[in-house]
CSV table of C-alpha atoms in Angstrom, one decimal:
chain,number,residue,atom,x,y,z
Y,1,UNK,CA,-112.3,-76.3,68.6
Y,2,UNK,CA,-108.5,-76.9,68.5
Y,3,UNK,CA,-107.4,-79.7,70.8
Y,4,UNK,CA,-104.5,-79.4,73.2
Y,5,UNK,CA,-102.6,-81.9,71.1
Y,6,UNK,CA,-103.0,-79.8,68.0
Y,7,UNK,CA,-101.9,-76.7,69.8
Y,8,UNK,CA,-98.7,-78.4,70.9
Y,9,UNK,CA,-97.9,-80.1,67.5
Y,10,UNK,CA,-95.7,-78.1,65.2
Y,11,UNK,CA,-97.1,-77.1,61.8
Y,12,UNK,CA,-95.7,-79.0,58.8
Y,13,UNK,CA,-92.3,-77.6,57.7
Y,14,UNK,CA,-91.9,-75.7,61.0
Y,15,UNK,CA,-88.2,-75.5,62.1
Y,16,UNK,CA,-87.9,-74.9,65.8
Y,17,UNK,CA,-85.2,-72.4,66.8
Y,18,UNK,CA,-82.2,-73.3,68.9
Y,19,UNK,CA,-82.5,-72.6,72.6
Y,20,UNK,CA,-80.9,-69.4,73.8
Y,21,UNK,CA,-78.9,-71.1,76.5
Y,22,UNK,CA,-76.5,-73.8,75.2
Y,23,UNK,CA,-74.5,-76.4,77.1
Y,24,UNK,CA,-73.2,-79.5,75.5
Y,25,UNK,CA,-73.0,-82.9,77.2
Y,26,UNK,CA,-69.8,-83.8,79.1
Y,27,UNK,CA,-68.0,-87.0,78.8
Y,28,UNK,CA,-70.1,-90.0,80.1
Y,29,UNK,CA,-72.8,-87.6,81.3
Y,30,UNK,CA,-76.2,-88.9,82.4
Y,31,UNK,CA,-79.1,-87.6,80.3
Y,32,UNK,CA,-81.0,-86.2,83.3
Y,33,UNK,CA,-77.9,-84.4,84.4
Y,34,UNK,CA,-77.5,-82.7,81.0
Y,35,UNK,CA,-81.2,-81.9,80.8
Y,36,UNK,CA,-81.0,-80.2,84.3
Y,37,UNK,CA,-78.0,-78.1,83.2
Y,38,UNK,CA,-79.7,-77.3,79.9
Y,39,UNK,CA,-82.9,-76.2,81.5
Y,40,UNK,CA,-81.0,-74.0,84.0
Y,41,UNK,CA,-79.1,-72.4,81.1
Y,42,UNK,CA,-82.5,-71.4,79.7
Y,43,UNK,CA,-83.9,-70.1,83.0
Y,44,UNK,CA,-86.3,-73.0,83.7
Y,45,UNK,CA,-86.6,-75.8,86.2
Y,46,UNK,CA,-86.5,-79.3,84.8
Y,47,UNK,CA,-90.2,-79.6,85.1
Y,48,UNK,CA,-90.9,-76.5,83.2
Y,49,UNK,CA,-88.3,-77.4,80.6
Y,50,UNK,CA,-89.9,-80.8,80.1
Y,51,UNK,CA,-93.4,-79.3,79.6
Y,52,UNK,CA,-92.5,-76.5,77.3
Y,53,UNK,CA,-89.5,-77.9,75.3
Y,54,UNK,CA,-89.6,-81.7,75.6
Y,55,UNK,CA,-93.4,-81.9,75.7
Y,56,UNK,CA,-93.1,-84.8,78.1
Y,57,UNK,CA,-93.6,-85.5,81.8
Y,58,UNK,CA,-90.6,-86.4,84.0
Y,59,UNK,CA,-92.0,-87.0,87.4
Y,60,UNK,CA,-93.3,-90.6,87.0
Y,61,UNK,CA,-90.6,-91.8,84.6
Y,62,UNK,CA,-86.8,-92.4,84.6
Y,63,UNK,CA,-85.7,-90.4,81.6
Y,64,UNK,CA,-82.2,-91.9,82.0
Y,65,UNK,CA,-83.6,-95.2,80.9
Y,66,UNK,CA,-84.0,-94.4,77.2
Y,67,UNK,CA,-84.6,-91.5,74.9
Y,68,UNK,CA,-87.6,-91.8,72.6
Y,69,UNK,CA,-87.2,-90.9,69.0
Y,70,UNK,CA,-89.4,-87.8,69.6
Y,71,UNK,CA,-87.3,-86.6,72.5
Y,72,UNK,CA,-84.0,-87.2,70.6
Y,73,UNK,CA,-85.4,-85.3,67.6
Y,74,UNK,CA,-86.4,-82.3,69.8
Y,75,UNK,CA,-83.1,-82.2,71.6
Y,76,UNK,CA,-81.3,-82.4,68.2
Y,77,UNK,CA,-83.3,-79.5,66.8
Y,78,UNK,CA,-83.4,-77.3,69.9
Y,79,UNK,CA,-80.0,-78.0,71.5
Y,80,UNK,CA,-77.9,-79.0,68.4
Y,81,UNK,CA,-76.9,-82.4,69.8
Y,82,UNK,CA,-77.1,-85.4,67.5
Y,83,UNK,CA,-79.7,-88.0,68.3
Y,84,UNK,CA,-77.1,-90.7,68.6
Y,85,UNK,CA,-75.3,-88.6,71.3
Y,86,UNK,CA,-78.5,-88.2,73.2
Y,87,UNK,CA,-79.1,-92.0,73.2
Y,88,UNK,CA,-75.5,-92.5,74.4
Y,89,UNK,CA,-76.4,-90.7,77.6
Y,90,UNK,CA,-79.2,-93.2,78.4
Y,91,UNK,CA,-78.8,-96.4,80.3
Y,92,UNK,CA,-80.3,-98.4,77.4
Y,93,UNK,CA,-76.9,-97.8,75.7
Y,94,UNK,CA,-75.6,-100.6,77.9
Y,95,UNK,CA,-77.9,-103.1,76.2
Y,96,UNK,CA,-76.0,-106.2,74.8
Y,97,UNK,CA,-73.0,-105.0,76.8
Y,98,UNK,CA,-73.9,-105.1,80.5
Y,99,UNK,CA,-77.4,-106.6,80.2
Y,100,UNK,CA,-79.4,-108.1,77.4
Y,101,UNK,CA,-82.5,-105.7,77.4
Y,102,UNK,CA,-83.5,-102.7,79.4
Y,103,UNK,CA,-86.7,-103.6,81.4
Y,104,UNK,CA,-89.0,-100.7,81.2
Y,105,UNK,CA,-91.5,-102.1,83.6
Y,106,UNK,CA,-89.3,-103.6,86.3
Y,107,UNK,CA,-85.8,-104.1,87.6
Y,108,UNK,CA,-83.0,-104.1,85.1
Y,109,UNK,CA,-79.8,-106.1,85.9
Y,110,UNK,CA,-77.1,-103.8,87.4
Y,111,UNK,CA,-79.2,-100.6,87.1
Y,112,UNK,CA,-80.1,-99.1,90.4
Y,113,UNK,CA,-83.7,-98.0,90.5
Y,114,UNK,CA,-84.8,-94.5,91.5
Y,115,UNK,CA,-88.1,-95.8,92.9
Y,116,UNK,CA,-90.0,-93.6,90.5
Y,117,UNK,CA,-93.5,-92.6,91.6
Y,118,UNK,CA,-95.4,-89.4,91.3
Y,119,UNK,CA,-93.0,-86.7,92.4
Y,120,UNK,CA,-91.2,-89.0,94.8
Y,121,UNK,CA,-88.0,-90.9,94.3
Y,122,UNK,CA,-87.4,-92.8,97.5
Y,123,UNK,CA,-84.6,-95.1,96.4
Y,124,UNK,CA,-80.9,-94.3,96.4
Y,125,UNK,CA,-80.3,-95.0,92.7
Y,126,UNK,CA,-77.9,-92.2,91.8
Y,127,UNK,CA,-74.4,-92.1,93.2
Y,128,UNK,CA,-71.8,-89.4,93.1
Y,129,UNK,CA,-68.1,-88.6,93.8
Y,130,UNK,CA,-67.7,-85.3,95.8
Y,131,UNK,CA,-64.3,-84.7,94.2
Y,132,UNK,CA,-65.7,-85.1,90.7
Y,133,UNK,CA,-68.6,-82.7,91.4
Y,134,UNK,CA,-66.0,-80.2,92.7
Y,135,UNK,CA,-64.1,-80.1,89.4
Y,136,UNK,CA,-65.4,-77.4,87.1
Y,137,UNK,CA,-69.1,-77.7,86.2
Y,138,UNK,CA,-70.9,-80.3,88.4
Y,139,UNK,CA,-72.5,-83.1,86.4
Y,140,UNK,CA,-73.4,-86.7,87.1
Y,141,UNK,CA,-71.8,-89.6,85.2
Y,142,UNK,CA,-73.8,-92.4,83.5
Y,143,UNK,CA,-71.7,-95.1,85.2
Y,144,UNK,CA,-72.9,-93.8,88.6
Y,145,UNK,CA,-76.2,-95.6,88.0
Y,146,UNK,CA,-74.5,-99.0,87.8
Y,147,UNK,CA,-74.6,-101.2,90.9
Y,148,UNK,CA,-71.0,-102.5,90.4
Y,149,UNK,CA,-69.7,-98.9,90.3
Y,150,UNK,CA,-68.8,-98.2,93.9
Y,151,UNK,CA,-65.4,-96.4,93.6
Y,152,UNK,CA,-64.3,-93.3,91.8
Y,153,UNK,CA,-61.4,-94.6,89.6
Y,154,UNK,CA,-60.1,-91.0,89.1
Y,155,UNK,CA,-59.9,-90.0,92.8
Y,156,UNK,CA,-59.7,-93.5,94.4
Y,157,UNK,CA,-62.4,-92.8,96.9
Y,158,UNK,CA,-65.7,-94.5,97.6
Y,159,UNK,CA,-68.8,-93.2,95.9
Y,160,UNK,CA,-71.8,-91.9,98.0
Y,161,UNK,CA,-75.5,-92.4,97.4
Y,162,UNK,CA,-77.0,-89.9,99.8
Y,163,UNK,CA,-76.6,-86.5,101.5
Y,164,UNK,CA,-75.3,-86.3,105.1
Y,165,UNK,CA,-79.0,-85.7,106.0
Y,166,UNK,CA,-79.9,-89.0,104.6
Y,167,UNK,CA,-81.8,-87.8,101.5
Y,168,UNK,CA,-81.2,-89.4,98.1
Y,169,UNK,CA,-80.0,-87.3,95.1
Y,170,UNK,CA,-83.0,-85.8,93.2
Y,171,UNK,CA,-81.9,-83.8,90.3
Y,172,UNK,CA,-85.5,-82.8,89.5
Y,173,UNK,CA,-86.0,-81.0,92.8
Y,174,UNK,CA,-82.8,-79.2,93.1
Y,175,UNK,CA,-84.3,-76.0,91.7
Y,176,UNK,CA,-87.6,-75.0,93.3
Y,177,UNK,CA,-88.4,-71.8,91.5
Y,178,UNK,CA,-90.3,-71.8,88.3
Y,179,UNK,CA,-88.2,-68.9,86.9
Y,180,UNK,CA,-84.4,-68.8,87.1
Y,181,UNK,CA,-81.8,-66.3,85.7
Y,182,UNK,CA,-80.8,-67.4,82.2
Y,183,UNK,CA,-77.4,-69.1,82.3
Y,184,UNK,CA,-77.7,-69.9,86.0
Y,185,UNK,CA,-76.2,-73.0,87.6
Y,186,UNK,CA,-78.5,-76.0,87.8
Y,187,UNK,CA,-77.6,-76.5,91.5
Y,188,UNK,CA,-76.8,-80.2,90.9
Y,189,UNK,CA,-74.2,-80.0,93.7
Y,190,UNK,CA,-76.8,-79.2,96.3
Y,191,UNK,CA,-79.1,-81.5,98.4
Y,192,UNK,CA,-82.7,-80.8,97.4
Y,193,UNK,CA,-83.8,-81.3,101.1
Y,194,UNK,CA,-81.3,-79.5,103.2
Y,195,UNK,CA,-79.3,-77.5,100.7
Y,196,UNK,CA,-76.0,-79.1,101.8
Y,197,UNK,CA,-73.2,-78.9,99.2
Y,198,UNK,CA,-72.6,-82.5,98.1
Y,199,UNK,CA,-69.0,-81.6,97.2
Y,200,UNK,CA,-68.3,-81.5,100.9
Y,201,UNK,CA,-69.9,-84.8,101.6
Y,202,UNK,CA,-68.2,-87.7,103.4
Y,203,UNK,CA,-69.1,-91.3,103.8
Y,204,UNK,CA,-68.0,-94.6,105.3
Y,205,UNK,CA,-64.2,-95.1,105.3
Y,206,UNK,CA,-63.3,-98.6,104.1
Y,207,UNK,CA,-60.1,-100.3,104.9
Y,208,UNK,CA,-57.3,-100.3,102.2
Y,209,UNK,CA,-57.8,-104.0,101.3
Y,210,UNK,CA,-61.5,-103.5,100.6
Y,211,UNK,CA,-61.0,-100.4,98.5
Y,212,UNK,CA,-58.2,-101.9,96.5
Y,213,UNK,CA,-60.2,-105.1,95.8
Y,214,UNK,CA,-63.4,-103.1,94.8
Y,215,UNK,CA,-61.3,-100.8,92.6
Y,216,UNK,CA,-59.8,-103.8,90.9
Y,217,UNK,CA,-63.1,-105.5,90.0
Y,218,UNK,CA,-64.5,-102.2,88.8
Y,219,UNK,CA,-61.6,-101.6,86.5
Y,220,UNK,CA,-62.1,-105.1,85.1
Y,221,UNK,CA,-65.8,-104.2,84.5
Y,222,UNK,CA,-64.8,-101.0,82.7
Y,223,UNK,CA,-62.3,-103.0,80.5
Y,224,UNK,CA,-65.0,-105.5,79.7
Y,225,UNK,CA,-67.2,-102.7,78.4
Y,226,UNK,CA,-64.4,-101.1,76.5
Y,227,UNK,CA,-63.0,-104.3,74.9
Y,228,UNK,CA,-66.3,-106.2,74.6
Y,229,UNK,CA,-65.0,-109.0,76.8
Y,230,UNK,CA,-62.6,-110.1,79.5
Y,231,UNK,CA,-60.6,-113.1,80.6
Y,232,UNK,CA,-62.0,-115.2,83.5
Y,233,UNK,CA,-59.8,-118.1,84.4
Y,234,UNK,CA,-59.1,-120.0,81.2
Y,235,UNK,CA,-62.0,-118.5,79.3
Y,236,UNK,CA,-62.3,-115.5,77.1
Y,237,UNK,CA,-65.8,-114.2,78.1
Y,238,UNK,CA,-68.0,-111.7,76.2
Y,239,UNK,CA,-69.0,-108.8,78.4
Y,240,UNK,CA,-72.7,-109.6,78.6
Y,241,UNK,CA,-71.9,-113.1,79.8
Y,242,UNK,CA,-69.3,-111.8,82.3
Y,243,UNK,CA,-71.8,-109.4,83.9
Y,244,UNK,CA,-74.5,-112.0,83.9
Y,245,UNK,CA,-72.3,-114.4,85.8
Y,246,UNK,CA,-70.9,-111.8,88.1
Y,247,UNK,CA,-74.4,-110.7,89.1
Y,248,UNK,CA,-75.3,-114.3,90.0
Y,249,UNK,CA,-72.2,-114.6,92.2
Y,250,UNK,CA,-73.5,-111.6,94.1
Y,251,UNK,CA,-76.9,-113.2,94.2
Y,252,UNK,CA,-75.4,-116.2,95.9
Y,253,UNK,CA,-73.9,-113.9,98.5
Y,254,UNK,CA,-77.2,-112.1,99.1
Y,255,UNK,CA,-79.8,-114.8,99.1
Y,256,UNK,CA,-80.3,-118.3,100.5
Y,257,UNK,CA,-80.1,-119.8,104.0
Y,258,UNK,CA,-76.3,-120.1,103.9
Y,259,UNK,CA,-75.6,-116.7,102.3
Y,260,UNK,CA,-74.7,-115.1,105.6
Y,261,UNK,CA,-72.2,-117.9,106.4
Y,262,UNK,CA,-70.7,-117.5,102.9
Y,263,UNK,CA,-70.4,-113.7,103.3
Y,264,UNK,CA,-68.6,-114.1,106.7
Y,265,UNK,CA,-66.1,-116.6,105.3
Y,266,UNK,CA,-65.5,-114.6,102.1
Y,267,UNK,CA,-65.1,-111.3,103.9
Y,268,UNK,CA,-62.5,-112.8,106.2
Y,269,UNK,CA,-60.5,-113.8,103.2
Y,270,UNK,CA,-60.6,-110.2,101.9
Y,271,UNK,CA,-60.2,-108.0,105.0
Y,272,UNK,CA,-59.0,-110.6,107.5
Y,273,UNK,CA,-62.1,-110.3,109.7
Y,274,UNK,CA,-65.8,-110.5,109.8
Y,275,UNK,CA,-67.7,-107.4,108.7
Y,276,UNK,CA,-70.5,-106.0,110.8
Y,277,UNK,CA,-72.0,-104.1,107.8
Y,278,UNK,CA,-73.0,-107.4,106.3
Y,279,UNK,CA,-75.7,-108.0,108.9
Y,280,UNK,CA,-79.2,-107.9,107.3
Y,281,UNK,CA,-77.7,-107.8,103.8
Y,282,UNK,CA,-80.5,-109.4,101.8
Y,283,UNK,CA,-82.1,-108.8,98.4
Y,284,UNK,CA,-81.0,-107.6,95.0
Y,285,UNK,CA,-77.6,-106.0,94.6
Y,286,UNK,CA,-79.3,-103.1,92.8
Y,287,UNK,CA,-81.2,-102.2,96.0
Y,288,UNK,CA,-78.2,-102.7,98.3
Y,289,UNK,CA,-76.5,-99.6,99.9
Y,290,UNK,CA,-73.2,-98.5,98.4
Y,291,UNK,CA,-71.3,-99.4,101.6
Y,292,UNK,CA,-72.5,-103.0,101.4
Y,293,UNK,CA,-72.0,-103.2,97.6
Y,294,UNK,CA,-68.4,-102.1,98.1
Y,295,UNK,CA,-67.8,-105.1,100.4
Y,296,UNK,CA,-69.7,-107.4,98.0
Y,297,UNK,CA,-67.6,-106.2,95.0
Y,298,UNK,CA,-64.4,-106.7,97.0
Y,299,UNK,CA,-65.3,-110.3,97.6
Y,300,UNK,CA,-66.2,-110.8,93.9
Y,301,UNK,CA,-62.8,-109.3,93.0
Y,302,UNK,CA,-61.0,-112.1,94.9
Y,303,UNK,CA,-63.2,-114.7,93.3
Y,304,UNK,CA,-62.7,-113.4,89.8
Y,305,UNK,CA,-59.0,-112.9,90.2
Y,306,UNK,CA,-58.4,-116.4,91.6
Y,307,UNK,CA,-61.2,-118.1,89.5
Y,308,UNK,CA,-62.4,-120.7,90.2
Y,309,UNK,CA,-60.3,-121.8,93.2
Y,310,UNK,CA,-61.3,-119.0,95.6
Y,311,UNK,CA,-65.1,-119.3,94.8
Y,312,UNK,CA,-65.1,-123.1,95.1
Y,313,UNK,CA,-63.1,-123.0,98.4
Y,314,UNK,CA,-65.4,-120.5,100.0
Y,315,UNK,CA,-68.6,-122.2,98.9
Y,316,UNK,CA,-67.5,-125.6,100.2
Y,317,UNK,CA,-66.3,-124.2,103.5
Y,318,UNK,CA,-69.7,-122.6,103.9
Y,319,UNK,CA,-71.5,-125.8,103.1
Y,320,UNK,CA,-73.1,-124.7,99.9
Y,321,UNK,CA,-74.2,-127.3,97.4
Y,322,UNK,CA,-75.3,-127.0,93.7
Y,323,UNK,CA,-78.8,-126.2,94.8
Y,324,UNK,CA,-77.7,-123.2,96.8
Y,325,UNK,CA,-75.4,-121.9,94.0
Y,326,UNK,CA,-78.0,-122.4,91.2
Y,327,UNK,CA,-81.0,-121.1,93.1
Y,328,UNK,CA,-82.9,-118.6,90.9
Y,329,UNK,CA,-80.6,-119.4,87.9
Y,330,UNK,CA,-82.4,-120.5,84.8
Y,331,UNK,CA,-79.3,-120.7,82.6
Y,332,UNK,CA,-75.7,-120.0,83.6
Y,333,UNK,CA,-73.0,-118.3,81.5
Y,334,UNK,CA,-70.6,-121.0,80.3
Y,335,UNK,CA,-67.7,-119.8,82.5
Y,336,UNK,CA,-69.8,-120.3,85.6
Y,337,UNK,CA,-71.6,-123.4,84.4
Y,338,UNK,CA,-68.2,-125.0,83.8
Y,339,UNK,CA,-67.2,-124.7,87.4
Y,340,UNK,CA,-70.6,-125.7,88.9
Y,341,UNK,CA,-70.6,-128.8,86.8
Y,342,UNK,CA,-67.1,-129.8,87.6
Y,343,UNK,CA,-67.0,-129.1,91.4
Y,344,UNK,CA,-70.6,-129.3,92.4
Y,345,UNK,CA,-72.1,-131.9,90.1
Y,346,UNK,CA,-74.7,-129.8,88.3
Y,347,UNK,CA,-74.6,-128.9,84.6
Y,348,UNK,CA,-76.4,-125.8,83.6
Y,349,UNK,CA,-75.8,-123.5,80.7
Y,350,UNK,CA,-76.7,-120.3,79.1
Y,351,UNK,CA,-79.0,-119.9,76.1
Y,352,UNK,CA,-77.5,-120.0,72.6
Y,353,UNK,CA,-79.0,-116.6,71.8
Y,354,UNK,CA,-77.3,-114.9,74.7
Y,355,UNK,CA,-74.0,-116.4,73.9
Y,356,UNK,CA,-74.3,-115.5,70.3
Y,357,UNK,CA,-75.1,-111.9,71.1
Y,358,UNK,CA,-72.3,-111.7,73.6
Y,359,UNK,CA,-69.9,-113.2,71.1
Y,360,UNK,CA,-71.0,-110.8,68.4
Y,361,UNK,CA,-70.3,-107.8,70.8
Y,362,UNK,CA,-66.9,-109.2,71.7
Y,363,UNK,CA,-66.0,-109.7,68.1
Y,364,UNK,CA,-67.0,-106.1,67.2
Y,365,UNK,CA,-64.5,-104.8,69.7
Y,366,UNK,CA,-61.7,-107.0,68.3
Y,367,UNK,CA,-58.8,-105.5,66.5
Y,368,UNK,CA,-58.9,-108.4,64.0
Y,369,UNK,CA,-59.9,-107.3,60.5
Y,370,UNK,CA,-63.0,-109.4,59.5
Y,371,UNK,CA,-65.1,-109.6,56.4
Y,372,UNK,CA,-68.8,-108.7,56.5
Y,373,UNK,CA,-69.7,-112.4,56.1
Y,374,UNK,CA,-72.3,-114.3,58.2
Y,375,UNK,CA,-71.5,-117.7,59.5
Y,376,UNK,CA,-73.4,-120.4,61.4
Y,377,UNK,CA,-72.4,-121.4,64.8
Y,378,UNK,CA,-71.1,-124.9,65.2
Y,379,UNK,CA,-73.2,-127.6,66.5
Y,380,UNK,CA,-73.4,-128.3,70.2
Y,381,UNK,CA,-72.8,-131.9,71.5
Y,382,UNK,CA,-76.5,-132.6,71.2
Y,383,UNK,CA,-76.6,-131.6,67.6
Y,384,UNK,CA,-78.4,-128.3,68.0
Y,385,UNK,CA,-77.2,-125.4,65.9
Y,386,UNK,CA,-76.0,-122.4,67.9
Y,387,UNK,CA,-77.5,-119.8,65.6
Y,388,UNK,CA,-76.0,-117.2,63.2
Y,389,UNK,CA,-73.0,-115.0,64.0
Y,390,UNK,CA,-70.7,-112.7,62.1
Y,391,UNK,CA,-67.1,-113.9,61.5
Y,392,UNK,CA,-65.0,-114.3,64.6
Y,393,UNK,CA,-61.2,-114.4,65.2
Y,394,UNK,CA,-60.0,-117.9,65.8
Y,395,UNK,CA,-58.5,-117.0,69.2
Y,396,UNK,CA,-62.0,-116.5,70.7
Y,397,UNK,CA,-63.1,-119.5,72.7
Y,398,UNK,CA,-66.8,-120.1,73.3
Y,399,UNK,CA,-67.5,-123.4,75.1
Y,400,UNK,CA,-70.9,-124.8,74.3
Y,401,UNK,CA,-70.6,-127.5,77.0
Y,402,UNK,CA,-68.2,-128.5,79.7
Y,403,UNK,CA,-66.5,-131.1,77.6
Y,404,UNK,CA,-66.1,-129.2,74.4
Y,405,UNK,CA,-64.6,-125.8,73.6
Y,406,UNK,CA,-65.4,-124.3,70.2
Y,407,UNK,CA,-63.2,-122.0,68.2
Y,408,UNK,CA,-64.4,-119.7,65.6
Y,409,UNK,CA,-62.4,-119.1,62.4
Y,410,UNK,CA,-62.6,-115.8,60.6
Y,411,UNK,CA,-64.9,-115.9,57.6
Y,412,UNK,CA,-66.8,-119.0,58.5
Y,413,UNK,CA,-65.0,-122.2,59.2
Y,414,UNK,CA,-66.0,-123.1,62.8
Y,415,UNK,CA,-64.1,-126.0,64.2
Y,416,UNK,CA,-63.3,-127.8,67.5
Y,417,UNK,CA,-60.4,-126.6,69.6
Y,418,UNK,CA,-57.1,-128.0,68.4
Y,419,UNK,CA,-58.1,-128.5,64.8
């Protein structure tokens, strides 16, 4: 008897035909958004499309997380989209840029969870801009799954994470019929629960100071991704280390006995008054509502813009010590460890591996022409070697400890600053 697996497996040499309905991914489109539009173009719901074309279940997984080699190969053969482009639409494309590794079994830094369980997605992990959805074909952007993304940089308005009825965005349940007219709209702009047009949605109106500050830090984050790094105070910081430190700054605002005091003090510096929305604001930034995250990012914008003076001033006024700042922090990025050691008396530092990966990414985004040579990182003050790294422009500064800043020379002559 032929097994179900054998019936589904293509015979050797079989070339699957292209799908009748074609739609190509838009700029920065999320994988689930494209799959929803592709399935509608072929007259199927996402569930039916996943079963018959992708040969995979979608109800208990987050397909935006990563694309398996099998799924990428199927979409390449049936939709004519290169496997590399399919992987670019997944959140794992942010690895070594925004976070180190995507966690397939738990929370990933900066990625808002959908709360995936069998046919229910109770969390508000997918945001949207009503104006963006109203422009041409509605589709969802990949950056809308990032917790630091709270403002639409194109329309300068706050993002939303739910319908006016309170329901989260669920792309998989927007189409309820098993059969749809071929070439039909996927209905991504509609609420799955009440049918409300999300393009007409409205949300909390923030004051101008909060919106400007949140927009500023978000643009800095986007530049860090684009350039591979960013300037923070006197340091040139690789993007992965910048995002690691920024996330911990928000962790300080969200956890600990004095966090509410710090939020009150910091909010007054941004908007000139205490903010009622901060009450009960506890937990991970990835699970915080978009309204509260907007205020948190506005505070972080002031700290980063005036680093480290604003951060140190607010923490000392709130009575925070090194133990409060470093709670839950195994190793700090150097630009944060430098300030904690100088102003709060504790020295903590990131791992050599994380700095090496971050530096490599920063270098790859550089405009400096470099040879394909491999060099060894200079020794730290304790004599430990920092690991291997491709050649780096000499302007890149990576401090291995508070007292020492190391410069990298192109093609392998690491030296101390000033040499």
